[in-house]
Short mmCIF file of C-alpha atoms and ligand atoms in Angstrom, two decimals:
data_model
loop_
_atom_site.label_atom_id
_atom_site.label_comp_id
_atom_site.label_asym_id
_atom_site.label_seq_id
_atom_site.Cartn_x
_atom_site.Cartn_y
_atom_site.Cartn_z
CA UNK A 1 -6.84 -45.00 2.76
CA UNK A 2 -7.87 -41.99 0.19
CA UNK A 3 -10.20 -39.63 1.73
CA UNK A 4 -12.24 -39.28 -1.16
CA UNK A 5 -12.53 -41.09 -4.62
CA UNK A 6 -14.38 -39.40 -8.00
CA UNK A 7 -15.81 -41.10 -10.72
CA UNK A 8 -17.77 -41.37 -13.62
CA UNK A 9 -16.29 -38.18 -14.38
CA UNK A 10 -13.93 -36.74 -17.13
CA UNK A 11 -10.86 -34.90 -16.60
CA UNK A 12 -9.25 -31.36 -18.45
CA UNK A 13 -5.90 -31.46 -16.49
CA UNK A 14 -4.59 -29.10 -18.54
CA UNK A 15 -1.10 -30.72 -18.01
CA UNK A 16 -0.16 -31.82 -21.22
CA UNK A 17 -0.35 -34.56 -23.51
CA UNK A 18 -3.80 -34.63 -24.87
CA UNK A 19 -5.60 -31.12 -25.91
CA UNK A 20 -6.71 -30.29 -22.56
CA UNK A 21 -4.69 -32.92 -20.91
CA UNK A 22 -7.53 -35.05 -21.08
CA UNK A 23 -8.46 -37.49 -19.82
CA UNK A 24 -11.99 -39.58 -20.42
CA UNK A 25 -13.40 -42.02 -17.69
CA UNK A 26 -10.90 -40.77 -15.07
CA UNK A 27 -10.70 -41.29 -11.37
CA UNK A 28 -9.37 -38.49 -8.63
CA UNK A 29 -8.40 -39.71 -5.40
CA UNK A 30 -8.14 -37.06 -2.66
CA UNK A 31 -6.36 -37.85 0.55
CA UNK A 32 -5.18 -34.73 2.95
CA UNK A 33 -6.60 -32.06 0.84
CA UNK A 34 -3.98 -33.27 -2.27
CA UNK A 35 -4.54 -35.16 -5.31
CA UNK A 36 -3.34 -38.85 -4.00
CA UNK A 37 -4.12 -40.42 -7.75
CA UNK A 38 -5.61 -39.11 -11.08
CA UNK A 39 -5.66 -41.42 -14.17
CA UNK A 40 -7.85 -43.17 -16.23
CA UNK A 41 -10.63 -45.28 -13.89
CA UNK A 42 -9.10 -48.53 -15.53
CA UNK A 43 -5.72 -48.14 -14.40
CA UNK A 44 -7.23 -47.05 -11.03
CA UNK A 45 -5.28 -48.70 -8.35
CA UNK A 46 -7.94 -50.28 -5.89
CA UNK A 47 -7.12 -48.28 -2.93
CA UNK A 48 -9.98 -48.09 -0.58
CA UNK A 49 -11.71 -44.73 -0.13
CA UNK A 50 -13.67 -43.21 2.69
CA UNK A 51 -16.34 -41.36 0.32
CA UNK A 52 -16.86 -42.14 -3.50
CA UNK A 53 -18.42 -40.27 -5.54
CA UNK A 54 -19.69 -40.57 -8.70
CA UNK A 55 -20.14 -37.29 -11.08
CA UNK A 56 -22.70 -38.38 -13.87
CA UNK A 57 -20.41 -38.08 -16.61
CA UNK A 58 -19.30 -34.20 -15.41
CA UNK A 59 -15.77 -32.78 -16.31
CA UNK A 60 -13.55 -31.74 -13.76
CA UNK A 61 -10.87 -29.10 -14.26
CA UNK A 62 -8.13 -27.39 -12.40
CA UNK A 63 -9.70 -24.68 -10.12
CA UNK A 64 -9.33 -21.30 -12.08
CA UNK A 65 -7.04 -19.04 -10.61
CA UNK A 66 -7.29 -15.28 -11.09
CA UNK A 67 -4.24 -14.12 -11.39
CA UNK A 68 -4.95 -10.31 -11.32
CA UNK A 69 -7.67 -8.18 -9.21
CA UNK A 70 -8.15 -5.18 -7.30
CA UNK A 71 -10.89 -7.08 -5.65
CA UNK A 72 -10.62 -5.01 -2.51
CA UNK A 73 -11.63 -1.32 -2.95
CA UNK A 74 -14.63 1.41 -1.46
CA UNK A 75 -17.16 2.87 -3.15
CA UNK A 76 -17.50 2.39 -7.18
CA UNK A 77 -17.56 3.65 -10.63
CA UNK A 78 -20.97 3.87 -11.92
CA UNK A 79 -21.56 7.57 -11.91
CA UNK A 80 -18.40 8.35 -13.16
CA UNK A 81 -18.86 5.90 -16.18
CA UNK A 82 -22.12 7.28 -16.94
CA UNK A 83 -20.84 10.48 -17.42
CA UNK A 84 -18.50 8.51 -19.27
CA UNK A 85 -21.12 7.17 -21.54
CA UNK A 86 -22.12 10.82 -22.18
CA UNK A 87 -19.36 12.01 -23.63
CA UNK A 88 -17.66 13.44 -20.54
CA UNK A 89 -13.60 12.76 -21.26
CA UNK A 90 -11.50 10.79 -19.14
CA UNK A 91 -9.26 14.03 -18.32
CA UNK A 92 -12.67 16.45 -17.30
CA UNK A 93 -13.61 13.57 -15.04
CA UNK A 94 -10.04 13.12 -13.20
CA UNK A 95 -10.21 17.18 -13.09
CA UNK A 96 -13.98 16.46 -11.55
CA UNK A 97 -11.81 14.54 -8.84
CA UNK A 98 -12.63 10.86 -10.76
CA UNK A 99 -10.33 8.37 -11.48
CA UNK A 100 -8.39 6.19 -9.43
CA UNK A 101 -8.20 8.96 -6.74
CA UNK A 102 -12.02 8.98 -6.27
CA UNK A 103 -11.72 5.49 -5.31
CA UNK A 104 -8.48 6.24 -3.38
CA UNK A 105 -11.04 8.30 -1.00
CA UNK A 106 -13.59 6.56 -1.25
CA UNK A 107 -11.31 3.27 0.26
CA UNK A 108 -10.03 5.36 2.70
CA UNK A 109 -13.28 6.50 4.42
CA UNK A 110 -14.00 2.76 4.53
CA UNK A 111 -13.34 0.48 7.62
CA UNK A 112 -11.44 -2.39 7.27
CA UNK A 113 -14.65 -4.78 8.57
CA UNK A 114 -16.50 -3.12 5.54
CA UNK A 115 -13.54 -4.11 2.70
CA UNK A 116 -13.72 -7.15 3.82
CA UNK A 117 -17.12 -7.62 3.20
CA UNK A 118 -17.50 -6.27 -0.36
CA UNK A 119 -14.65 -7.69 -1.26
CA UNK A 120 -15.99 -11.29 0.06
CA UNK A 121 -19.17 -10.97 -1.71
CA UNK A 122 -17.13 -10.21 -5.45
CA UNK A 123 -14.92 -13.37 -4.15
CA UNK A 124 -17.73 -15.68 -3.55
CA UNK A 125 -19.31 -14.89 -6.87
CA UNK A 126 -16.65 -15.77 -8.28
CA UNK A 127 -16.51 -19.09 -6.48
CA UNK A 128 -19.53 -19.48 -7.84
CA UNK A 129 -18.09 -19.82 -11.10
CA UNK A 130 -14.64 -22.34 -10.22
CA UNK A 131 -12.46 -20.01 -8.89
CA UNK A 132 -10.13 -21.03 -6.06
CA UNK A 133 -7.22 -19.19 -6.24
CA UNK A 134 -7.52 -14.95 -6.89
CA UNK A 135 -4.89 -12.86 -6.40
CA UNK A 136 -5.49 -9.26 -5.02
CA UNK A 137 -3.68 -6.16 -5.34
CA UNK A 138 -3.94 -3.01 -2.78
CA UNK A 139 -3.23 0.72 -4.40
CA UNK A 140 -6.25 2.60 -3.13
CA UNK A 141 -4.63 3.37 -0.21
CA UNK A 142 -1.76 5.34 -1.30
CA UNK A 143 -0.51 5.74 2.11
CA UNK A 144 0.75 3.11 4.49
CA UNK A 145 -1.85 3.22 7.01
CA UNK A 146 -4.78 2.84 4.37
CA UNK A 147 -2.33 0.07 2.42
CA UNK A 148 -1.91 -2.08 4.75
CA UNK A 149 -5.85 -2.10 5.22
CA UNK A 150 -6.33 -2.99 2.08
CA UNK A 151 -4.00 -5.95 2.21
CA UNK A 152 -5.33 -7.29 5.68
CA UNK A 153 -8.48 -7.37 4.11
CA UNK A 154 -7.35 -9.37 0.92
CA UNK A 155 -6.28 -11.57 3.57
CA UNK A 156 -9.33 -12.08 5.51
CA UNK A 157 -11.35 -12.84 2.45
CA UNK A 158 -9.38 -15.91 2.35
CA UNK A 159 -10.55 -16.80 5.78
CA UNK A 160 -14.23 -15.91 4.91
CA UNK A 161 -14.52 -17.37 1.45
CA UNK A 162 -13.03 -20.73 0.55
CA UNK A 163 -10.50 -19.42 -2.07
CA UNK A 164 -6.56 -18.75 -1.62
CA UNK A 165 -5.73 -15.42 -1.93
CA UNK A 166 -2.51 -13.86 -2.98
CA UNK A 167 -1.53 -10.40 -2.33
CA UNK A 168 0.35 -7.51 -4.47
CA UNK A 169 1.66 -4.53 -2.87
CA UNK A 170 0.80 -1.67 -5.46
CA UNK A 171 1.83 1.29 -3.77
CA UNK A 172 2.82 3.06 -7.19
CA UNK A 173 -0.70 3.13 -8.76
CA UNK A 174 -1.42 6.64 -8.73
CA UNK A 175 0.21 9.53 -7.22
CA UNK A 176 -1.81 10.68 -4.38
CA UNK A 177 -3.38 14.13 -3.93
CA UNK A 178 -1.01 15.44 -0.71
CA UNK A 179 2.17 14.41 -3.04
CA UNK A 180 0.31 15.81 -5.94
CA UNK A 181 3.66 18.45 -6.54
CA UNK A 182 6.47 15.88 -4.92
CA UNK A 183 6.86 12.65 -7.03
CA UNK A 184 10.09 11.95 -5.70
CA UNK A 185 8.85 12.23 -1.99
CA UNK A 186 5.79 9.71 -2.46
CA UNK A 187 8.65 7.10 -4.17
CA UNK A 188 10.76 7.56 -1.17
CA UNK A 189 7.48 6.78 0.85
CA UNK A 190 6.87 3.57 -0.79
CA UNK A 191 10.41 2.66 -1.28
CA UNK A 192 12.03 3.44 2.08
CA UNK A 193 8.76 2.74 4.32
CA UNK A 194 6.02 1.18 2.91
CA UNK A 195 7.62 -1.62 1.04
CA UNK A 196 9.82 -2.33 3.84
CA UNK A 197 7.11 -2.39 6.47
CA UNK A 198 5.32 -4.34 4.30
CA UNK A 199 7.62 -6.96 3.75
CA UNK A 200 8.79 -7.12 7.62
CA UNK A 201 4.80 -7.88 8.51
CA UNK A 202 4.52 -10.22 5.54
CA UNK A 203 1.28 -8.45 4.09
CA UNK A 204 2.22 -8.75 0.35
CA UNK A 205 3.71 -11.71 -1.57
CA UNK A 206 4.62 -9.79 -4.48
CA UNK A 207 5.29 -5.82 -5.45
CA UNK A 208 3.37 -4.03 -8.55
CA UNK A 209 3.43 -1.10 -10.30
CA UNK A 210 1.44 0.65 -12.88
CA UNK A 211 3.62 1.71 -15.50
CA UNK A 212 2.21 4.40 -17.71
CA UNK A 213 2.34 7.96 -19.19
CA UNK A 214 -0.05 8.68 -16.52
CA UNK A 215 0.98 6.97 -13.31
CA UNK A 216 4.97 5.87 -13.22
CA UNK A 217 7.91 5.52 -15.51
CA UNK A 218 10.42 3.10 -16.34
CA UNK A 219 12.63 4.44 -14.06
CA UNK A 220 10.69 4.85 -11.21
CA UNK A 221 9.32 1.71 -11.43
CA UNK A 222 12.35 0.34 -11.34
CA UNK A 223 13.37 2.05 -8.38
CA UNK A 224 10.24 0.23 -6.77
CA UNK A 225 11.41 -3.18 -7.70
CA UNK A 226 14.54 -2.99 -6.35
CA UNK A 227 13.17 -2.17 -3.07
CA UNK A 228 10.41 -5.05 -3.43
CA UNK A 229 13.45 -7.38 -4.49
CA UNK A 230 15.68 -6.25 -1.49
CA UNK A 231 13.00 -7.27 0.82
CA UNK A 232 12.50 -10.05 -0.65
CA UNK A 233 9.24 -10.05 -2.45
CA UNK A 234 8.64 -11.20 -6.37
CA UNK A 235 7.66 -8.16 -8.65
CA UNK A 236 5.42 -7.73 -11.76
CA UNK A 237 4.03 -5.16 -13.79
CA UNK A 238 1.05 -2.95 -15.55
CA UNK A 239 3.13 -2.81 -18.96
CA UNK A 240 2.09 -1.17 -22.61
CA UNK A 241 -2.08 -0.80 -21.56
CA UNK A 242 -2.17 2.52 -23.12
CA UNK A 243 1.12 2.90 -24.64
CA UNK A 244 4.34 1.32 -25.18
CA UNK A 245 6.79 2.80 -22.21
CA UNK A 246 9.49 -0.49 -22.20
CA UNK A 247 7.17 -1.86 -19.18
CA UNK A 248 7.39 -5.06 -20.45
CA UNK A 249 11.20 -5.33 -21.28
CA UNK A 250 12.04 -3.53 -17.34
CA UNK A 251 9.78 -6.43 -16.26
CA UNK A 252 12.03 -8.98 -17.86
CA UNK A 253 15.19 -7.42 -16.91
CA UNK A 254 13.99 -7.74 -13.11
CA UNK A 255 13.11 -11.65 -13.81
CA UNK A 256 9.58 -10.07 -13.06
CA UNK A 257 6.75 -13.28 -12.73
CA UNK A 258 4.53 -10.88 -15.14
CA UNK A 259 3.60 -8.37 -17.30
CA UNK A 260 0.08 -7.37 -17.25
CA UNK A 261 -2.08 -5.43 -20.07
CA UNK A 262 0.40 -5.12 -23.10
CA UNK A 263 -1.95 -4.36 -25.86
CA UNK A 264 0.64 -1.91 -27.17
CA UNK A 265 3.54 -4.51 -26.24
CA UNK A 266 6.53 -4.15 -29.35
CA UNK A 267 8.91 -7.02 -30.72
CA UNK A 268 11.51 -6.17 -28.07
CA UNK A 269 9.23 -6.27 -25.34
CA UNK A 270 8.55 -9.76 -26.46
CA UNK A 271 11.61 -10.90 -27.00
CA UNK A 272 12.71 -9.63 -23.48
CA UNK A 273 9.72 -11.10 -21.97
CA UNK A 274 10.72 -14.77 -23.67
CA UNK A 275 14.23 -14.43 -22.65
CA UNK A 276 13.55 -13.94 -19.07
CA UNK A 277 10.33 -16.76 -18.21
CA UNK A 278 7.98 -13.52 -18.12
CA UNK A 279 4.44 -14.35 -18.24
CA UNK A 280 1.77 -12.38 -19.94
CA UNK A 281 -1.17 -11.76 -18.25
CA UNK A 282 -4.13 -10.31 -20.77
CA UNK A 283 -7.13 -8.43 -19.53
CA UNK A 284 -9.50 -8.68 -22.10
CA UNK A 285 -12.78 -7.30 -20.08
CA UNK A 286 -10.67 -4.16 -19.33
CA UNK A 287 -9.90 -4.04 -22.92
CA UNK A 288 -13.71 -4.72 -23.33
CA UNK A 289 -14.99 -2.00 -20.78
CA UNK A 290 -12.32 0.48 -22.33
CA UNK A 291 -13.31 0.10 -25.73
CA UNK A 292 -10.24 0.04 -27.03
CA UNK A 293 -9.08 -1.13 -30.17
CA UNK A 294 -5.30 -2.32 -29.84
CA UNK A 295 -4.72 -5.82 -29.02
CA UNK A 296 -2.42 -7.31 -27.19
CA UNK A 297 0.09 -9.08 -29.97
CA UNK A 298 -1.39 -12.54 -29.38
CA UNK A 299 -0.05 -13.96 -32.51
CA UNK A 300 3.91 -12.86 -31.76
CA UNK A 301 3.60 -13.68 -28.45
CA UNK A 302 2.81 -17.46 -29.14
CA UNK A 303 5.44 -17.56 -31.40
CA UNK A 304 8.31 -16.22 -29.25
CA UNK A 305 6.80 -18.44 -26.48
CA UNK A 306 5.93 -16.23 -24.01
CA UNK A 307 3.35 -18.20 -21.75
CA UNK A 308 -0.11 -16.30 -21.79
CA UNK A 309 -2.60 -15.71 -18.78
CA UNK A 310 -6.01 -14.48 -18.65
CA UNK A 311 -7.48 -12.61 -15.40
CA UNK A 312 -10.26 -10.26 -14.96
CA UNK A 313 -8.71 -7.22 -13.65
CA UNK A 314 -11.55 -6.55 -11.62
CA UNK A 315 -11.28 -3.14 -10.45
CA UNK A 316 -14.26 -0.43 -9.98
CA UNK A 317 -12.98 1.81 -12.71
CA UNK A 318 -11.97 -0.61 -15.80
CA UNK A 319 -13.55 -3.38 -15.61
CA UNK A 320 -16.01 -4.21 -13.28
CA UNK A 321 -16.05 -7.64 -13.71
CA UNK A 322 -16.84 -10.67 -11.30
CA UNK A 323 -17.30 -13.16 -14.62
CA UNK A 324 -14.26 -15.48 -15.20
CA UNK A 325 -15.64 -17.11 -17.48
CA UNK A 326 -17.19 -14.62 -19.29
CA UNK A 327 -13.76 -13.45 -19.22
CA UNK A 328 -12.20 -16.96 -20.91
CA UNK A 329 -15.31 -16.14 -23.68
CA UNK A 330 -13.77 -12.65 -24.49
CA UNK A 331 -10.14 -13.70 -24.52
CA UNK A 332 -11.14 -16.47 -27.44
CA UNK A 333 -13.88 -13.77 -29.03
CA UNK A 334 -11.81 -10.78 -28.34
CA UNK A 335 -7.79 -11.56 -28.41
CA UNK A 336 -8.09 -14.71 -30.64
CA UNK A 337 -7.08 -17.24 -28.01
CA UNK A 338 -8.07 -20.70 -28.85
CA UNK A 339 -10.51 -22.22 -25.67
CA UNK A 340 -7.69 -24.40 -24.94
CA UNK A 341 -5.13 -21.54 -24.23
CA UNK A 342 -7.80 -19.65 -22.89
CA UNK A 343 -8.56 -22.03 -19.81
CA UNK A 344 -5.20 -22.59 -19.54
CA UNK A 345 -4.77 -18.97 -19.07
CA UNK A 346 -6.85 -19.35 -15.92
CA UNK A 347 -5.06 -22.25 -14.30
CA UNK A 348 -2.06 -23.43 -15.74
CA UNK A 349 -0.26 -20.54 -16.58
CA UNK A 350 -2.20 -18.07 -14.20
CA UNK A 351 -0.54 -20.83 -11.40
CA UNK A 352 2.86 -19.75 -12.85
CA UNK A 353 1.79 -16.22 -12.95
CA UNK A 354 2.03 -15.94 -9.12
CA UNK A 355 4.87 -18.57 -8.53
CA UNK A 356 2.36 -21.50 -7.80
CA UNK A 357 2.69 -23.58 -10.06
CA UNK A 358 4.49 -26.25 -8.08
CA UNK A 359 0.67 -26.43 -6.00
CA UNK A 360 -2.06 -25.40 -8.11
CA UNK A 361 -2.97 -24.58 -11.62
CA UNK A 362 -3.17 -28.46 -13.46
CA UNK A 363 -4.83 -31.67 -11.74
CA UNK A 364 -1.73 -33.66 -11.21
CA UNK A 365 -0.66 -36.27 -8.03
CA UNK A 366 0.54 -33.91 -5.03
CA UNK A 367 -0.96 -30.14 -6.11
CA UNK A 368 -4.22 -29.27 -3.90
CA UNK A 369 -6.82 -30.85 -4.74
CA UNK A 370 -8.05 -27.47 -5.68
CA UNK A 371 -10.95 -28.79 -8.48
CA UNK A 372 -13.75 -27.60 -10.48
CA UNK A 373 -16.65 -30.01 -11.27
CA UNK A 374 -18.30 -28.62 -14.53
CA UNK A 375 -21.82 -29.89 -16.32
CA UNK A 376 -20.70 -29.93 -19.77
CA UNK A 377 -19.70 -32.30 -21.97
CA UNK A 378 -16.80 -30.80 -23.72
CA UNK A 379 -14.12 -28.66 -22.10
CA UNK A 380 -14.66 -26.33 -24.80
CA UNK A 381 -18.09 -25.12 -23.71
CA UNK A 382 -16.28 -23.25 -20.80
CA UNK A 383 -15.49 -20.78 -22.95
CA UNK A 384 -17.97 -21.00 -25.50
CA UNK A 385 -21.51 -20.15 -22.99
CA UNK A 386 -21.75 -16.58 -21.99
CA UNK A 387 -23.33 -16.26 -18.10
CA UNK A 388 -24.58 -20.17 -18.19
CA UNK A 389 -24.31 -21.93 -14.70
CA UNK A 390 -22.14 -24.43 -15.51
CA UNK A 391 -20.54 -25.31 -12.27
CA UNK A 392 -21.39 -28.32 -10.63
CA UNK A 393 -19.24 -28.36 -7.96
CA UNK A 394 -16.25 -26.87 -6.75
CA UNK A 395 -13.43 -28.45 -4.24
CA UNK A 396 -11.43 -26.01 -2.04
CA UNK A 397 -8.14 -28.03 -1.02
CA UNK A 398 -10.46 -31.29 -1.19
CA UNK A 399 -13.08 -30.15 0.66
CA UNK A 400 -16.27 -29.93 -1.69
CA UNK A 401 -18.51 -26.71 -1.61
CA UNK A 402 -21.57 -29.05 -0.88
CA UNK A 403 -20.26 -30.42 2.48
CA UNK A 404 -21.40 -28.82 5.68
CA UNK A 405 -18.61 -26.95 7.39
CA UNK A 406 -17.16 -28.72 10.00
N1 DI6 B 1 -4.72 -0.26 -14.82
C1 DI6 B 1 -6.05 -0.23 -14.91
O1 DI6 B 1 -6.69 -0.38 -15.90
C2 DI6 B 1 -6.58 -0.05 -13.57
N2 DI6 B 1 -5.40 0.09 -12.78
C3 DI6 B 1 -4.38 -0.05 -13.53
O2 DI6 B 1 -3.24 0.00 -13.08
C4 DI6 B 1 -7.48 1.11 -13.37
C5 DI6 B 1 -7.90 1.15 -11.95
C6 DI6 B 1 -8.97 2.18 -11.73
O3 DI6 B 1 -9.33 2.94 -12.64
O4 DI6 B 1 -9.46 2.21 -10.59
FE1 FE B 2 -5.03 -3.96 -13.03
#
């Protein structure tokens, strides 16, 4: 017998067929925490159901799936972005002791308990708004102790909030102060220790690295996913945010899962990335809070038929952004993406993004039952209202947010 049954509801499975995998009049039958059945309501089988529940008419979707954060961090941005707003330069700031490293310190006089907490609060916000998958990355610890924190507070989140968390290891985000005049002693550090302590304690799904004129090259990123790879952990990649350094194409080479940023991704890069299964994941809110003008090649990308993911980024210095679907709104107003690719971008091919894809990301028979209930009346309006409440409900591995915990 199914645990639950929905109706009176219409369903954006976002697996292909219709636009939106739609379908209208549907029926979702939960049993275990999985999608038993999903169809329309007049080919419903009559198994019996425990619960049924009809949804006025609501649409539900694949739970959205943020596919890049640095959810987990101390301290913020604020002052250092209203200096920002005053004219003070990027440079004079870092000089000032800004930047990444001020939130490097600022993480590292934190406790754990306290991570967990901020970071909890950002994740159930964005509950609020259909999320049930986000994926956080460390790299404001810069040392092992203060990295492995980080990640054991990613984790608890996911014990705290009802959302599935994956973790990235990005030890290579910014060279810390004490190594400040030894770049080849802080690679060795993450190469020969952290990566393989954190791979032995199983703190870190995947490895990351920020590849840029300012943080780490080619090569040395490369150096870091070998080690991730020999440990047995799936690597992507910051690639082309500020300029094009062959991120995108070393990402490919490695059979990275993605490639992250790549406003100032070139036709190789591209090519590489569709040759290899390489997803791109656009930021568009950094791109937003950065003010930048170069977009990501949108246009070339569908084309080649590189798949394309949307995630917030979220990170104190960037984009400071808890809004996925304010996020969806700026990839369609901001990098051209059609509403259709753009929530895909947040569940479909953000599910591939992190290797999930054979669990979460569409509304199909044996994935989670990992579902958004919206109140709208065309899948199209989740991109289209900027900060309405649109979410009706929200099921966690088919448990619904409105049911008392057990
Ligand atoms: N790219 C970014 O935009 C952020 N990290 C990264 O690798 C910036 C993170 C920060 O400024 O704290
Ligand atoms: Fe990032």
């Amino acid at each position: 017998m199914w645990d639950i049954l929905l109706r009176d509801c219409h369903a954006a499975t976002m697996a292909g067929g219709e636009p939106y995998g739609a379908i209208r009049d549907a029926a979702i039958a939960i049993e275990n925490g999985r999608i038993a059945w999903i169809g329309a309501v007049r080919d419903c089988p009559r198994g019996e159901a425990r619960h049924v529940r009809r949804l006025d008419g609501a649409w539900v979707t694949p739970g959205l799936i943020d596919c890049h954060t640095h959810l987990v961090f101390g301290g913020n941005r604020a002052h250092e972005w209203e200096m920002r707003r005053q004219g003070a330069t990027y440079e004079a700031i870092a000089q000032a002791g800004g930047g990444i490293l001020s939130t490097v310190r600022a993480t590292r006089a934190e406790s754990e308990d306290r991570l967990v907490e901020t970071a909890s609060r950002r994740a159930q916000t964005m509950t609020r708004q259909g999320v049930t998958t986000v994926e956080i990355k460390s790299g404001y610890g810069l040392d092992l102790e203060n990295e492995m924190k980080m990640l054991r507070a990613a984790a608890r989140v996911g014990e705290r909030v009802a959302v599935r968390v994956s973790r990235s290891f990005l030890g290579a985000h910014a060279l810390p102060a004490e190594f400040k005049h030894d770049r080849k002693g802080y690679m060795d550090l993450i190469c020969d220790a952290m990566i393989p302590a954190i791979g032995h304690c199983r703190l870190a799904d995947s490895v990351d690295a920020f590849c840029e004129t300012i943080a780490f090259t080619p090569d040395e990123a490369g150096r870091v996913f070998a080690a991730a790879q020999a440990h047995g952990l799936t690597v992507k990649l910051h690639a082309e945010q500020l300029s094009d350094c062959g991120g995108a194409a070393l990402a490919a080479k490695h059979g990275a899962l993605s490639a992250d940023h790549l406003e100032h991704l070139s036709e190789s890069g591209i090519a590489a990335m569709a040759q290899a299964g390489t997803i791109a994941v656009l930021l568009p809110a950094a791109f937003y809070f950065l003010r930048e003008t170069r977009k990501p090649p949108v246009a070339a990308l569908r084309r080649a038929g590189v798949p394309i993911a949307i995630a917030t980024d979220c990170n104190p210095g960037t984009s400071p952004v808890v809004a996925p679907l304010i996020v969806l709104n700026m990839a369609c107003t901001l990098f051209d993406l059609t509403p259709e690719e753009a929530l895909a971008g947040m569940t479909r091919q953000a599910a591939r993004a992190l290797g999930l894809e054979g669990e979460i990301g569409t509304l199909e028979a044996g994935k989670s039952a990992d579902l958004a209930v919206w109140h709208i009346s065309e899948p199209a309006e989740l991109a289209y209202w900027i900060g309405a409440d649109l979410l009706a409900d929200r099921y966690f591995q088919g448990r619904s947010d409105k049911e008392k915990p057990a």
